[in-house]
Amino acid sequence: MKNFTFYVITLLFSVFVSNAQEFQGEAVYESKTSMEDATKQLDGNKDITPEMRKMIEERMRPMFEKTFILHFDKTASVYEEEQKLDAPGQGGGMFKMMSSMMGGGGKHYKNIKDKRILMEKDIFGKEFLIDDSLPAIKWKMVNETKKIGNYTCFKATANMPVDKTNLMNMRPKKGAEEKIKKLQEEGKEEELRKTNFMDMVEMPEAVEITAWYTPEIPISQGPGNYWGLPGLILEVSDGKTMILCSKIVLNPKDKAEIKELKKGEKVTQEEFAEILMKKIQEMQEMRGGPRGGGHRGMGRP
């Protein structure tokens, strides 16, 4: 019965795609990432008062809670963060730069027919265009359903390669939290300040994800790099970040322009990840170096 249901869904999906020549839709997603790993670094710091901690957390929150809009047709989509005005004292450029490194900013083009992705990225004002193949996802269909809004959704899971261009996917290394806590307890502020950030975190190779898709919108699209199911993905979680669809508009009156991105120096995902890690290392060295401040040019490594 389970396989029969899947075959029916797949058949309806194929019929829909072949006839939906002018079909277009818009989906709004709310993304929330746990701030636990970030705020743990504030624990035990005697220089940070409760008021300061609250202020820091509020300034960090926009990096961990974002709104995205997905414009899609039968074969392609453009996914981008909704732009919001900064509140007074919100931190300006540095927080915007960090937000971009954590999956925000820029546009994300995905073509499921050509199996291709294009992503705009910005580091210190240097624009890059990631041009790469769309990662394959081996989905496992699960016999569970639930309602998201007015749509009936089916569950699927997968072990998916991690997007190494998104710092939000980093995890603390084993023992890193204990090391920081010990330095704080011993009052070794200078040693703590010079601790290399890159030595304390790691990027996992893959992550287990859970997605909920609706065959009622039989488009093989979803937020970010997620795709490949016989229906629009309305919810996806990797245990740390959850992305949930809050609004859908089918065949909107004002259709969006869904086309390939062209702005920025072309690099692969792997090349951009190397550039990103190099710049983070440089920032760390300058922070602990004798001259401090400023930054170097953004040439390729």
C-alpha atoms as one frame of an Amber mdcrd trajectory, in Angstrom:
protein
   0.000   0.000   0.000   2.855   2.320   0.842   4.530   1.740  -2.563   1.187
   2.100  -4.383   0.642   5.524  -2.779   4.114   6.647  -3.812   3.593   5.473
  -7.421   0.295   7.376  -7.633   1.946  10.523  -6.291   4.804  10.170  -8.784
   2.364   9.688 -11.680   0.353  12.775 -10.719   3.614  14.691 -10.387   4.681
  13.724 -13.940   1.297  14.647 -15.439   1.256  17.987 -13.623   4.771  18.979
 -14.724   4.087  18.104 -18.365   1.017  20.365 -18.421   2.116  23.226 -16.172
   3.867  25.288 -18.828   3.023  28.671 -17.308   2.745  27.596 -13.694   4.489
  29.732 -11.077   4.292  30.027  -7.312   5.665  31.853  -4.298   6.381  30.395
  -0.862   7.480  32.262   2.268   9.689  30.374   4.736  10.646  31.172   8.323
  14.096  29.850   9.272  15.080  29.411  12.915  18.456  28.139  14.113  19.309
  27.271  17.696  21.479  29.935  19.344  22.660  27.526  22.039  26.150  26.917
  20.629  26.738  30.646  20.145  25.439  31.785  23.528  27.417  29.087  25.369
  30.507  31.152  24.592  29.060  33.870  26.870  28.621  31.528  29.843  31.087
  32.050  32.643  32.431  35.321  31.246  32.619  37.586  34.287  32.868  40.714
  32.136  29.434  40.150  30.601  26.547  41.352  32.759  22.996  39.989  32.313
  22.070  43.258  30.571  25.018  42.961  28.174  24.173  39.327  27.461  20.590
  40.237  26.620  21.778  43.002  24.294  24.256  40.665  22.530  21.606  37.985
  22.064  19.146  40.497  20.615  21.739  41.746  18.138  22.601  38.179  17.153
  18.994  37.052  16.772  18.517  38.329  13.176  21.356  36.006  12.125  19.488
  33.014  13.568  15.911  33.932  12.639  15.344  34.801   8.992  12.529  35.029
   6.464  13.057  33.744   2.921  10.955  33.852  -0.249  11.005  31.066  -2.842
   9.787  31.901  -6.355   9.357  28.748  -8.417   8.045  27.367 -11.692   8.033
  23.804 -12.991  11.829  23.517 -13.373  13.605  26.411 -11.621  13.447  28.570
  -8.512  15.021  31.619  -6.887  15.360  31.651  -3.097  16.342  34.850  -1.302
  16.236  36.399   2.142  13.574  39.006   2.790  15.291  42.334   3.322  14.512
  44.161   6.540  15.512  47.558   7.887  18.061  47.435  10.727  16.791  48.546
  14.102  18.766  51.380  15.783  21.987  50.041  17.332  21.656  46.718  15.527
  25.365  46.475  14.743  25.462  47.459  11.065  28.068  46.056   8.690  29.702
  43.383  10.856  26.404  41.705  11.703  25.313  41.886   8.055  28.579  40.265
   6.960  28.195  37.486   9.539  24.574  37.008   8.491  25.710  36.509   4.890
  28.250  33.898   6.007  25.453  32.113   7.865  23.165  31.446   4.943  21.563
  34.860   4.480  21.864  37.543   1.830  22.205  37.043  -1.917  20.060  34.917
  -4.192  19.994  31.164  -4.666  19.015  29.833  -8.117  18.179  26.162  -8.506
  17.381  24.386 -11.788  16.165  20.818 -11.259  16.110  20.050 -14.995  19.759
  20.978 -15.559  20.772  19.845 -12.024  22.511  23.179 -11.453  22.743  25.755
  -8.681  23.918  29.375  -8.724  24.406  31.287  -5.455  25.391  34.899  -4.852
  27.790  35.364  -1.942  29.546  38.433  -0.528  32.597  38.599   1.746  34.010
  42.036   2.713  32.353  43.560  -0.366  33.859  41.001  -2.763  31.087  39.367
  -4.803  31.217  35.698  -5.731  28.909  33.538  -7.821  28.921  29.887  -6.837
  28.263  27.840  -9.974  27.997  24.123  -9.296  25.956  20.986  -9.806  22.856
  20.448  -7.703  23.652  17.956  -4.923  21.811  14.651  -5.270  19.641  13.689
  -2.291  18.709  10.049  -1.664  15.341  10.396   0.032  13.770   7.699   2.163
   9.984   7.897   2.098   8.302   7.524   5.510   4.688   6.445   5.985   3.696
   9.482   8.062   1.546  12.496   7.259   0.634  15.774   8.911  -1.055  19.048
   8.064   0.948  22.213   7.448  -1.581  24.971   6.963  -4.203  23.604   4.583
  -1.831  21.140   2.934  -1.431  17.430   3.672   2.273  16.656   3.879   4.267
  13.426   3.692   7.487  12.750   5.574  10.876  11.921   4.041  14.381  11.636
   5.489  17.873  11.719   4.001  21.546  11.838   4.882  22.655  14.940   3.006
  26.127  16.427   2.361  26.625  19.592   4.435  26.740  22.973   2.701  30.241
  24.065   3.717  29.642  27.621   2.468  27.228  28.183   5.377  28.942  28.734
   8.741  25.668  27.885  10.466  26.519  24.242   9.786  29.631  24.336  11.958
  29.663  22.343  15.204  31.908  22.678  18.284  34.687  20.076  18.354  34.608
  17.493  21.084  36.071  19.017  24.236  36.036  22.587  22.861  33.348  23.812
  25.265  35.167  22.269  28.245  38.420  23.963  27.203  36.780  27.396  26.975
  35.007  26.923  30.308  38.266  25.936  31.986  40.081  29.017  30.651  37.227
  31.203  31.897  37.243  29.621  35.349  41.018  30.037  35.627  40.774  33.670
  34.564  43.104  33.202  31.597  41.515  35.972  29.551  44.570  36.597  27.343
  44.855  32.933  26.406  41.102  32.816  25.831  41.288  35.856  23.564  44.003
  34.253  21.455  42.227  30.924  21.177  41.918  30.057  17.488  38.269  29.843
  16.539  38.981  27.395  13.719  40.619  24.992  16.171  37.435  24.904  18.245
  34.895  24.068  15.537  34.482  21.605  12.693  32.292  21.176   9.646  30.583
  17.763   9.507  30.559  15.929   6.183  26.858  15.079   6.263  23.747  15.640
   8.338  20.479  13.751   8.825  17.518  15.795   7.630  13.763  15.405   7.916
  11.463  16.988   5.356   7.703  17.309   4.888   6.420  17.773   1.335   2.970
  18.164  -0.182   1.941  16.333  -3.384  -0.866  18.893  -3.648   1.796  21.178
  -5.146   3.652  18.596  -7.292   6.793  20.641  -7.888  10.175  19.126  -7.004
  11.361  22.278  -5.217  12.113  23.465  -1.707  14.083  26.041   0.275  17.863
  26.333  -0.206  19.498  23.205  -1.638  16.528  20.994  -0.765  14.720  19.382
  -3.707  13.934  16.034  -5.307  10.616  15.056  -3.700   7.297  14.624  -5.577
   5.895  17.783  -4.043   6.919  21.175  -2.683   8.887  20.894   0.578   7.061
  22.902   3.246   9.222  22.007   6.251  12.775  20.767   6.688  14.996  20.333
   9.752  18.557  19.160  10.378  18.226  19.114  14.168  19.715  22.587  14.526
  17.898  24.652  11.910  14.212  24.350  11.042  12.736  25.969   7.948   8.927
  26.197   7.879   6.669  27.520   5.116   4.269  30.162   6.416   2.562  31.280
   3.196   1.965  30.001  -0.341   0.636  31.883  -3.352   0.039  29.893  -6.550
   0.010  31.670  -9.913   0.434  35.153  -8.395  -0.825  38.119 -10.381   2.645
  39.673 -10.471   4.982  36.944 -11.667   8.607  36.977 -10.517  11.573  36.795
 -12.857  13.138  33.362 -12.418  16.395  33.357 -14.332  20.052  32.413 -13.967
  22.224  34.635 -11.765  25.247  36.330 -13.297  26.730  38.718 -10.696  30.095
  37.913  -9.098  33.316  35.999  -9.705  32.519  32.387 -10.552  33.709  29.701
  -8.138  32.611  26.217  -7.157  31.161  25.495  -3.712  34.424  23.866  -2.675
  36.478  26.842  -3.847  34.227  29.311  -2.031  34.376  27.264   1.183  38.198
  27.438   1.029  38.099  31.209   0.481  35.667  31.642   3.379  37.794  29.586
   5.787  40.904  31.515   4.760  39.248  34.883   5.480  37.996  33.693   8.865
  41.528  32.598   9.714  42.878  35.995   8.657  40.285  37.762  10.810  41.311
  35.606  13.771  45.004  36.365  13.254  44.381  40.095  12.957  42.256  40.073
  16.103  45.106  38.549  18.079  47.898  40.304  16.180  49.788  43.368  17.371
  48.336  45.704  14.778  44.654  44.711  15.010  41.990  46.386  12.849  41.530
  46.574   9.114  41.391  43.777   6.580  43.302  42.591   3.553  42.126  42.375
  -0.012  39.691  39.715  -1.156  41.710  38.046  -3.902  41.449  34.347  -4.611
  43.824  32.140  -2.524
